[in-house]
Amino acid sequence: MAFPERRMRRLRRTPAMRRLVAETRLSVDDLVAPLFVREGIDEAARIASMPGQSQHTVASLLVEGKRLASLGVPALVLFGVPDTKDATGSGASDPDGIAQVALRELRGSLGDELVLIADLCLDEYTDHGHCGVLRADGTVDNDATLELYREVALAQACAGAHVVAPSGMMDGQVAAIRDALDGGGFPDVAVLAYAAKYASALFAPFRDAVEVTIAGGGDRRSYQQDPANRREALVEVDLDVAEGADMVMVKPALSNLDVVAEVRRRVDIPVCAYQVSGEYSMVKAADERGWIDGPAVAAEQLLSIKRAGADFILTYFAAELAEALGG
Ligand code: PBG
């Protein structure tokens, strides 16, 4: 008997052979670019903890939106950073709030060329930094927050969002938002649910980007999921699907690939994963030190997120990768 019995290396011999048998391919169509728009600045401002990313002005956001469209990136997800914050995060639903102003401009100039996804949350807009409103005892009031999310959804839809993406992990948020959109004349606006969102230390650079500090050194563990739990994520996904989510997300991506894979098997609607700020910044930091080849590591990680089952990926590498893919 010949040894080895099975020669796996035959199909790895040449680049063309490897391309032929590749099971997973990363394409520009898989990418969603997260972007930040900051109220009250005259010039785009670099985000120190996220090399290559900026807080945009409305004008520079438009330029970036056009660039993404010309690279073939199909979608962006927008985060607004207001000039002033208050207890109820009123800027989030203000028709003249920064996200709404930006969405109107983007939709006006890009039409349907890019899918405009509006992150739907209050934390960027609240002075205490939580994703919902607080009771007198400082805890997050779930149902009072849902009422505000309804208003945010309507403001974002009215401003031109194709998709709203609730990221606050309040119970019942998808049903409340779906109901508000349908009742408000926006039955065609889709809901992308941050369904399995874990309380993660990897969100730290993002909080610089949106200038959020959680009051009193607090955290989000009373609403975001415990990374210890996998089955709980499936319950969250089932609930969001039952409440009317059109697409579901798992976040962060790389530390939860098991969850991505299980969710992919479980539902038939699109599943995406969010490669979050900390995942991005770790690659950038190590690349800057010459310790790793950043673009190669990014491509490898994004491929593995796709292999795990994500239909598309929210990633700060979107533009960079689209350029590399020759978009
Ligand atoms: C909440 C929100 C967060 C992120 C997306 N939406 C931060 C949080 O939950 O604290 C994190 C994204 C990232 O880290 O890239 N509105």
Short mmCIF file of C-alpha atoms and ligand atoms in Angstrom, two decimals:
data_model
loop_
_atom_site.label_atom_id
_atom_site.label_comp_id
_atom_site.label_asym_id
_atom_site.label_seq_id
_atom_site.Cartn_x
_atom_site.Cartn_y
_atom_site.Cartn_z
CA MET A 1 0.00 0.00 0.00
CA ALA A 2 1.25 3.41 -0.97
CA PHE A 3 2.03 5.78 1.84
CA PRO A 4 0.66 8.38 2.43
CA GLU A 5 -2.71 6.94 1.54
CA ARG A 6 -4.23 10.22 0.56
CA ARG A 7 -2.27 13.07 -1.07
CA MET A 8 -4.02 16.30 -0.04
CA ARG A 9 -1.20 18.42 -1.41
CA ARG A 10 -2.10 17.73 -5.06
CA LEU A 11 -4.76 20.40 -4.95
CA ARG A 12 -2.47 22.94 -3.24
CA ARG A 13 0.32 22.95 -5.82
CA THR A 14 -0.31 26.10 -7.81
CA PRO A 15 -2.10 29.40 -7.25
CA ALA A 16 -4.57 28.58 -10.05
CA MET A 17 -5.33 25.18 -8.52
CA ARG A 18 -5.87 26.77 -5.10
CA ARG A 19 -8.18 29.35 -6.63
CA LEU A 20 -10.12 26.62 -8.40
CA VAL A 21 -10.85 24.68 -5.22
CA ALA A 22 -11.36 27.58 -2.81
CA GLU A 23 -14.54 27.01 -0.81
CA THR A 24 -14.86 30.59 0.42
CA ARG A 25 -14.20 33.81 -1.42
CA LEU A 26 -14.05 37.31 -0.10
CA SER A 27 -15.56 39.89 -2.40
CA VAL A 28 -16.28 43.57 -2.26
CA ASP A 29 -19.97 42.60 -2.10
CA ASP A 30 -19.38 41.16 1.39
CA LEU A 31 -18.34 44.46 2.94
CA VAL A 32 -20.15 47.13 4.91
CA ALA A 33 -18.17 50.21 5.96
CA PRO A 34 -18.92 51.75 9.38
CA LEU A 35 -18.57 55.56 9.26
CA PHE A 36 -18.74 58.31 11.85
CA VAL A 37 -20.15 61.78 11.30
CA ARG A 38 -19.41 64.45 13.91
CA GLU A 39 -21.52 67.53 14.43
CA GLY A 40 -19.84 70.91 14.71
CA ILE A 41 -16.43 70.29 13.13
CA ASP A 42 -15.05 72.01 10.02
CA GLU A 43 -12.64 69.31 9.02
CA ALA A 44 -12.57 65.54 9.32
CA ALA A 45 -10.75 64.52 12.52
CA ARG A 46 -8.57 61.43 12.76
CA ILE A 47 -9.51 58.92 15.45
CA ALA A 48 -6.26 58.26 17.30
CA SER A 49 -7.16 54.75 18.48
CA MET A 50 -8.41 53.72 15.03
CA PRO A 51 -5.63 54.51 12.54
CA GLY A 52 -7.06 55.31 9.12
CA GLN A 53 -10.55 56.12 10.43
CA SER A 54 -12.04 59.56 10.95
CA GLN A 55 -14.89 61.48 12.42
CA HIS A 56 -16.34 62.98 9.26
CA THR A 57 -17.95 66.28 8.55
CA VAL A 58 -21.09 65.95 6.46
CA ALA A 59 -19.04 67.08 3.45
CA SER A 60 -16.20 64.60 3.96
CA LEU A 61 -18.77 61.86 4.66
CA LEU A 62 -20.27 62.48 1.24
CA VAL A 63 -16.86 62.19 -0.38
CA GLU A 64 -16.22 58.93 1.46
CA GLY A 65 -19.67 57.61 0.55
CA LYS A 66 -19.00 58.29 -3.12
CA ARG A 67 -15.60 56.65 -2.89
CA LEU A 68 -17.10 53.52 -1.32
CA ALA A 69 -19.77 53.36 -4.02
CA SER A 70 -17.17 53.71 -6.75
CA LEU A 71 -15.15 50.92 -5.14
CA GLY A 72 -18.25 48.74 -5.33
CA VAL A 73 -18.86 48.50 -1.58
CA PRO A 74 -22.62 47.90 -1.32
CA ALA A 75 -23.38 49.46 2.07
CA LEU A 76 -22.33 51.70 4.91
CA VAL A 77 -23.47 51.87 8.52
CA LEU A 78 -23.63 55.35 9.98
CA PHE A 79 -22.96 56.53 13.53
CA GLY A 80 -23.69 60.12 14.54
CA VAL A 81 -21.64 62.02 17.08
CA PRO A 82 -23.60 65.01 18.38
CA ASP A 83 -22.17 68.22 19.73
CA THR A 84 -24.28 68.12 22.87
CA LYS A 85 -25.67 65.19 24.80
CA ASP A 86 -28.55 64.98 27.28
CA ALA A 87 -30.25 62.49 29.61
CA THR A 88 -32.66 61.14 26.99
CA GLY A 89 -30.36 61.32 23.97
CA SER A 90 -32.77 63.63 22.19
CA GLY A 91 -30.32 64.28 19.33
CA ALA A 92 -30.88 60.72 18.16
CA SER A 93 -34.43 61.43 17.00
CA ASP A 94 -34.13 65.14 16.21
CA PRO A 95 -34.87 65.65 12.48
CA ASP A 96 -31.95 68.08 12.51
CA GLY A 97 -29.74 65.76 14.55
CA ILE A 98 -26.39 65.01 12.95
CA ALA A 99 -27.23 61.49 11.75
CA GLN A 100 -30.44 62.66 10.11
CA VAL A 101 -28.72 65.59 8.41
CA ALA A 102 -26.04 63.24 7.12
CA LEU A 103 -28.52 60.59 5.97
CA ARG A 104 -30.50 63.16 4.00
CA GLU A 105 -27.35 64.36 2.26
CA LEU A 106 -26.13 60.84 1.53
CA ARG A 107 -29.48 59.71 0.18
CA GLY A 108 -29.82 62.89 -1.83
CA SER A 109 -26.50 62.49 -3.54
CA LEU A 110 -26.15 58.70 -3.72
CA GLY A 111 -29.78 57.65 -4.08
CA ASP A 112 -29.90 53.87 -3.93
CA GLU A 113 -26.30 53.34 -5.02
CA LEU A 114 -25.24 52.45 -1.49
CA VAL A 115 -27.43 50.77 1.12
CA LEU A 116 -27.63 53.27 3.96
CA ILE A 117 -27.78 51.50 7.32
CA ALA A 118 -28.42 53.71 10.34
CA ASP A 119 -27.15 52.39 13.66
CA LEU A 120 -30.09 52.87 15.99
CA CYS A 121 -29.07 53.54 19.58
CA LEU A 122 -28.96 56.27 22.19
CA ASP A 123 -25.48 55.92 23.68
CA GLU A 124 -23.80 58.44 21.37
CA TYR A 125 -26.47 60.96 22.38
CA THR A 126 -26.90 60.42 26.11
CA ASP A 127 -24.81 62.33 28.64
CA HIS A 128 -24.51 59.17 30.81
CA GLY A 129 -23.39 57.05 27.84
CA HIS A 130 -25.91 54.22 28.25
CA CYS A 131 -27.87 52.78 25.34
CA GLY A 132 -31.17 53.64 26.99
CA VAL A 133 -32.75 56.06 29.42
CA LEU A 134 -32.18 55.66 33.13
CA ARG A 135 -34.55 55.21 36.04
CA ALA A 136 -33.99 57.24 39.20
CA ASP A 137 -31.86 54.40 40.59
CA GLY A 138 -29.52 54.59 37.58
CA THR A 139 -30.63 51.34 35.92
CA VAL A 140 -31.60 51.28 32.25
CA ASP A 141 -35.37 51.42 31.75
CA ASN A 142 -36.13 48.92 28.98
CA ASP A 143 -39.66 49.89 28.03
CA ALA A 144 -39.20 53.65 28.28
CA THR A 145 -36.20 53.20 25.97
CA LEU A 146 -38.34 51.34 23.42
CA GLU A 147 -40.57 54.40 23.11
CA LEU A 148 -37.52 56.50 22.23
CA TYR A 149 -36.19 53.89 19.80
CA ARG A 150 -39.49 54.12 17.92
CA GLU A 151 -38.91 57.84 17.42
CA VAL A 152 -35.30 57.34 16.35
CA ALA A 153 -36.39 54.74 13.79
CA LEU A 154 -38.92 57.13 12.29
CA ALA A 155 -36.43 60.00 12.16
CA GLN A 156 -33.83 57.81 10.44
CA ALA A 157 -36.34 56.37 7.96
CA CYS A 158 -37.66 59.82 7.21
CA ALA A 159 -34.09 61.03 6.57
CA GLY A 160 -33.48 58.30 4.01
CA ALA A 161 -32.10 55.22 5.77
CA HIS A 162 -32.77 52.01 3.81
CA VAL A 163 -32.09 49.95 6.92
CA VAL A 164 -32.17 50.69 10.64
CA ALA A 165 -29.94 48.65 12.91
CA PRO A 166 -30.91 48.61 16.59
CA SER A 167 -27.76 47.98 18.64
CA GLY A 168 -28.96 48.68 22.18
CA MET A 169 -29.92 45.10 23.17
CA MET A 170 -33.19 46.18 24.80
CA ASP A 171 -35.81 43.42 25.00
CA GLY A 172 -38.49 43.87 22.36
CA GLN A 173 -36.58 46.48 20.38
CA VAL A 174 -37.11 44.87 16.99
CA ALA A 175 -40.88 44.52 17.46
CA ALA A 176 -41.19 48.10 18.71
CA ILE A 177 -39.19 49.49 15.79
CA ARG A 178 -40.99 47.35 13.18
CA ASP A 179 -44.30 48.55 14.55
CA ALA A 180 -43.21 52.19 14.50
CA LEU A 181 -41.91 51.93 10.93
CA ASP A 182 -45.06 50.20 9.66
CA GLY A 183 -47.32 52.62 11.47
CA GLY A 184 -45.31 55.62 10.28
CA GLY A 185 -45.50 54.79 6.58
CA PHE A 186 -42.12 53.05 6.24
CA PRO A 187 -43.00 49.41 5.67
CA ASP A 188 -40.11 49.09 3.20
CA VAL A 189 -37.37 50.12 5.61
CA ALA A 190 -35.59 46.97 6.77
CA VAL A 191 -34.41 46.07 10.26
CA LEU A 192 -30.93 44.65 10.77
CA ALA A 193 -30.91 43.41 14.35
CA TYR A 194 -27.76 43.40 16.42
CA ALA A 195 -29.14 40.10 17.71
CA ALA A 196 -26.22 38.50 19.52
CA LYS A 197 -24.17 41.37 20.85
CA TYR A 198 -21.72 40.57 23.60
CA ALA A 199 -20.52 43.00 26.26
CA SER A 200 -16.97 43.29 24.93
CA ALA A 201 -13.76 45.08 25.85
CA LEU A 202 -13.15 45.24 22.09
CA PHE A 203 -15.52 48.21 21.75
CA ALA A 204 -13.04 50.56 23.44
CA PRO A 205 -11.71 52.38 20.34
CA PHE A 206 -15.29 52.87 19.09
CA ARG A 207 -16.12 54.73 22.29
CA ASP A 208 -13.30 57.16 21.48
CA ALA A 209 -14.73 57.54 18.00
CA VAL A 210 -18.18 58.44 19.30
CA GLU A 211 -16.90 60.22 22.43
CA VAL A 212 -18.83 58.01 24.84
CA THR A 213 -17.87 57.50 28.46
CA ILE A 214 -20.20 55.38 30.54
CA ALA A 215 -21.09 57.31 33.70
CA GLY A 216 -19.54 56.21 36.97
CA GLY A 217 -17.20 53.72 35.32
CA GLY A 218 -20.25 51.63 34.44
CA ASP A 219 -20.58 48.98 31.76
CA ARG A 220 -23.25 47.44 29.53
CA ARG A 221 -23.46 44.01 31.14
CA SER A 222 -27.07 44.51 32.21
CA TYR A 223 -28.16 44.59 28.57
CA GLN A 224 -25.40 43.18 26.35
CA GLN A 225 -24.68 39.46 26.52
CA ASP A 226 -22.24 37.60 28.72
CA PRO A 227 -19.46 36.15 26.52
CA ALA A 228 -19.82 32.95 28.53
CA ASN A 229 -23.11 32.16 26.82
CA ARG A 230 -23.69 30.54 23.44
CA ARG A 231 -27.23 29.16 23.76
CA GLU A 232 -28.45 32.52 25.00
CA ALA A 233 -27.37 34.01 21.67
CA LEU A 234 -29.64 31.59 19.85
CA VAL A 235 -32.58 32.66 21.99
CA GLU A 236 -31.80 36.30 21.19
CA VAL A 237 -31.68 35.49 17.47
CA ASP A 238 -34.96 33.53 17.57
CA LEU A 239 -36.67 36.41 19.34
CA ASP A 240 -35.41 38.98 16.84
CA VAL A 241 -36.51 36.84 13.91
CA ALA A 242 -39.94 36.36 15.49
CA GLU A 243 -40.17 40.12 16.09
CA GLY A 244 -39.59 40.79 12.40
CA ALA A 245 -35.86 41.26 11.90
CA ASP A 246 -34.94 41.10 8.21
CA MET A 247 -31.29 40.33 8.96
CA VAL A 248 -29.37 39.43 12.11
CA MET A 249 -25.89 40.26 13.34
CA VAL A 250 -23.35 38.63 15.62
CA LYS A 251 -20.84 40.95 17.29
CA PRO A 252 -17.88 41.01 17.87
CA ALA A 253 -17.02 38.66 15.02
CA LEU A 254 -13.76 36.86 15.63
CA SER A 255 -14.27 35.90 19.25
CA ASN A 256 -17.74 34.56 18.43
CA LEU A 257 -17.24 32.50 15.28
CA ASP A 258 -18.94 29.56 16.95
CA VAL A 259 -22.02 31.71 17.35
CA VAL A 260 -21.83 32.92 13.73
CA ALA A 261 -21.73 29.30 12.56
CA GLU A 262 -24.66 28.23 14.73
CA VAL A 263 -26.78 31.21 13.77
CA ARG A 264 -26.08 30.55 10.09
CA ARG A 265 -27.36 27.01 10.48
CA ARG A 266 -30.40 28.12 12.43
CA VAL A 267 -31.97 30.87 10.32
CA ASP A 268 -32.62 31.39 6.65
CA ILE A 269 -32.39 35.17 6.61
CA PRO A 270 -29.08 37.00 6.00
CA VAL A 271 -26.57 36.74 8.85
CA CYS A 272 -23.77 39.24 9.26
CA ALA A 273 -20.93 39.75 11.69
CA TYR A 274 -19.33 42.96 12.94
CA GLN A 275 -15.55 43.01 13.05
CA VAL A 276 -15.48 45.68 15.74
CA SER A 277 -13.17 48.58 16.48
CA GLY A 278 -10.86 46.66 18.82
CA GLU A 279 -10.40 43.90 16.27
CA TYR A 280 -9.46 46.53 13.69
CA SER A 281 -7.15 48.50 15.95
CA MET A 282 -5.23 45.45 17.16
CA VAL A 283 -4.34 44.58 13.58
CA LYS A 284 -3.43 48.19 12.79
CA ALA A 285 -1.27 48.55 15.90
CA ALA A 286 0.68 45.36 15.29
CA ASP A 287 1.09 46.30 11.62
CA GLU A 288 2.45 49.73 12.56
CA ARG A 289 5.09 48.03 14.71
CA GLY A 290 6.01 45.75 11.85
CA TRP A 291 5.01 42.71 13.88
CA ILE A 292 2.45 41.41 11.40
CA ASP A 293 1.46 42.07 7.81
CA GLY A 294 -1.75 43.98 8.60
CA PRO A 295 -3.54 43.71 5.25
CA ALA A 296 -2.78 39.98 5.06
CA VAL A 297 -4.03 39.38 8.60
CA ALA A 298 -7.16 41.44 7.94
CA ALA A 299 -7.94 39.48 4.77
CA GLU A 300 -7.37 36.19 6.59
CA GLN A 301 -9.64 37.17 9.46
CA LEU A 302 -12.41 38.42 7.18
CA LEU A 303 -12.22 35.22 5.15
CA SER A 304 -12.58 33.15 8.32
CA ILE A 305 -15.58 35.21 9.40
CA LYS A 306 -17.17 34.47 6.05
CA ARG A 307 -16.22 30.80 6.24
CA ALA A 308 -17.92 30.59 9.63
CA GLY A 309 -21.14 31.62 7.91
CA ALA A 310 -21.44 35.41 7.70
CA ASP A 311 -23.15 36.55 4.50
CA PHE A 312 -21.59 39.97 4.92
CA ILE A 313 -19.26 41.73 7.33
CA LEU A 314 -19.24 45.15 8.90
CA THR A 315 -15.58 46.10 8.92
CA TYR A 316 -13.40 49.19 9.16
CA PHE A 317 -11.19 47.49 6.56
CA ALA A 318 -13.96 47.78 3.95
CA ALA A 319 -12.48 50.57 1.83
CA GLU A 320 -8.91 49.31 2.16
CA LEU A 321 -9.91 45.78 1.20
CA ALA A 322 -12.13 46.94 -1.66
CA GLU A 323 -9.13 48.81 -3.05
CA ALA A 324 -6.92 45.75 -2.69
CA LEU A 325 -9.52 43.58 -4.40
CA GLY A 326 -9.27 45.95 -7.30
CA GLY A 327 -12.75 47.42 -6.85
C1 PBG B 1 -23.73 51.04 20.43
C2 PBG B 1 -22.68 50.44 19.56
C3 PBG B 1 -21.39 50.09 19.94
C4 PBG B 1 -20.76 49.59 18.80
C5 PBG B 1 -21.68 49.63 17.77
N1 PBG B 1 -22.87 50.15 18.27
C6 PBG B 1 -20.67 50.30 21.21
C7 PBG B 1 -21.15 49.67 22.44
O1 PBG B 1 -22.06 48.83 22.45
O2 PBG B 1 -20.59 50.04 23.45
C8 PBG B 1 -19.34 49.09 18.76
C9 PBG B 1 -18.73 49.02 17.42
C10 PBG B 1 -17.26 48.85 17.44
O3 PBG B 1 -16.61 48.63 18.48
O4 PBG B 1 -16.69 48.93 16.35
N2 PBG B 1 -24.39 52.09 19.79
#
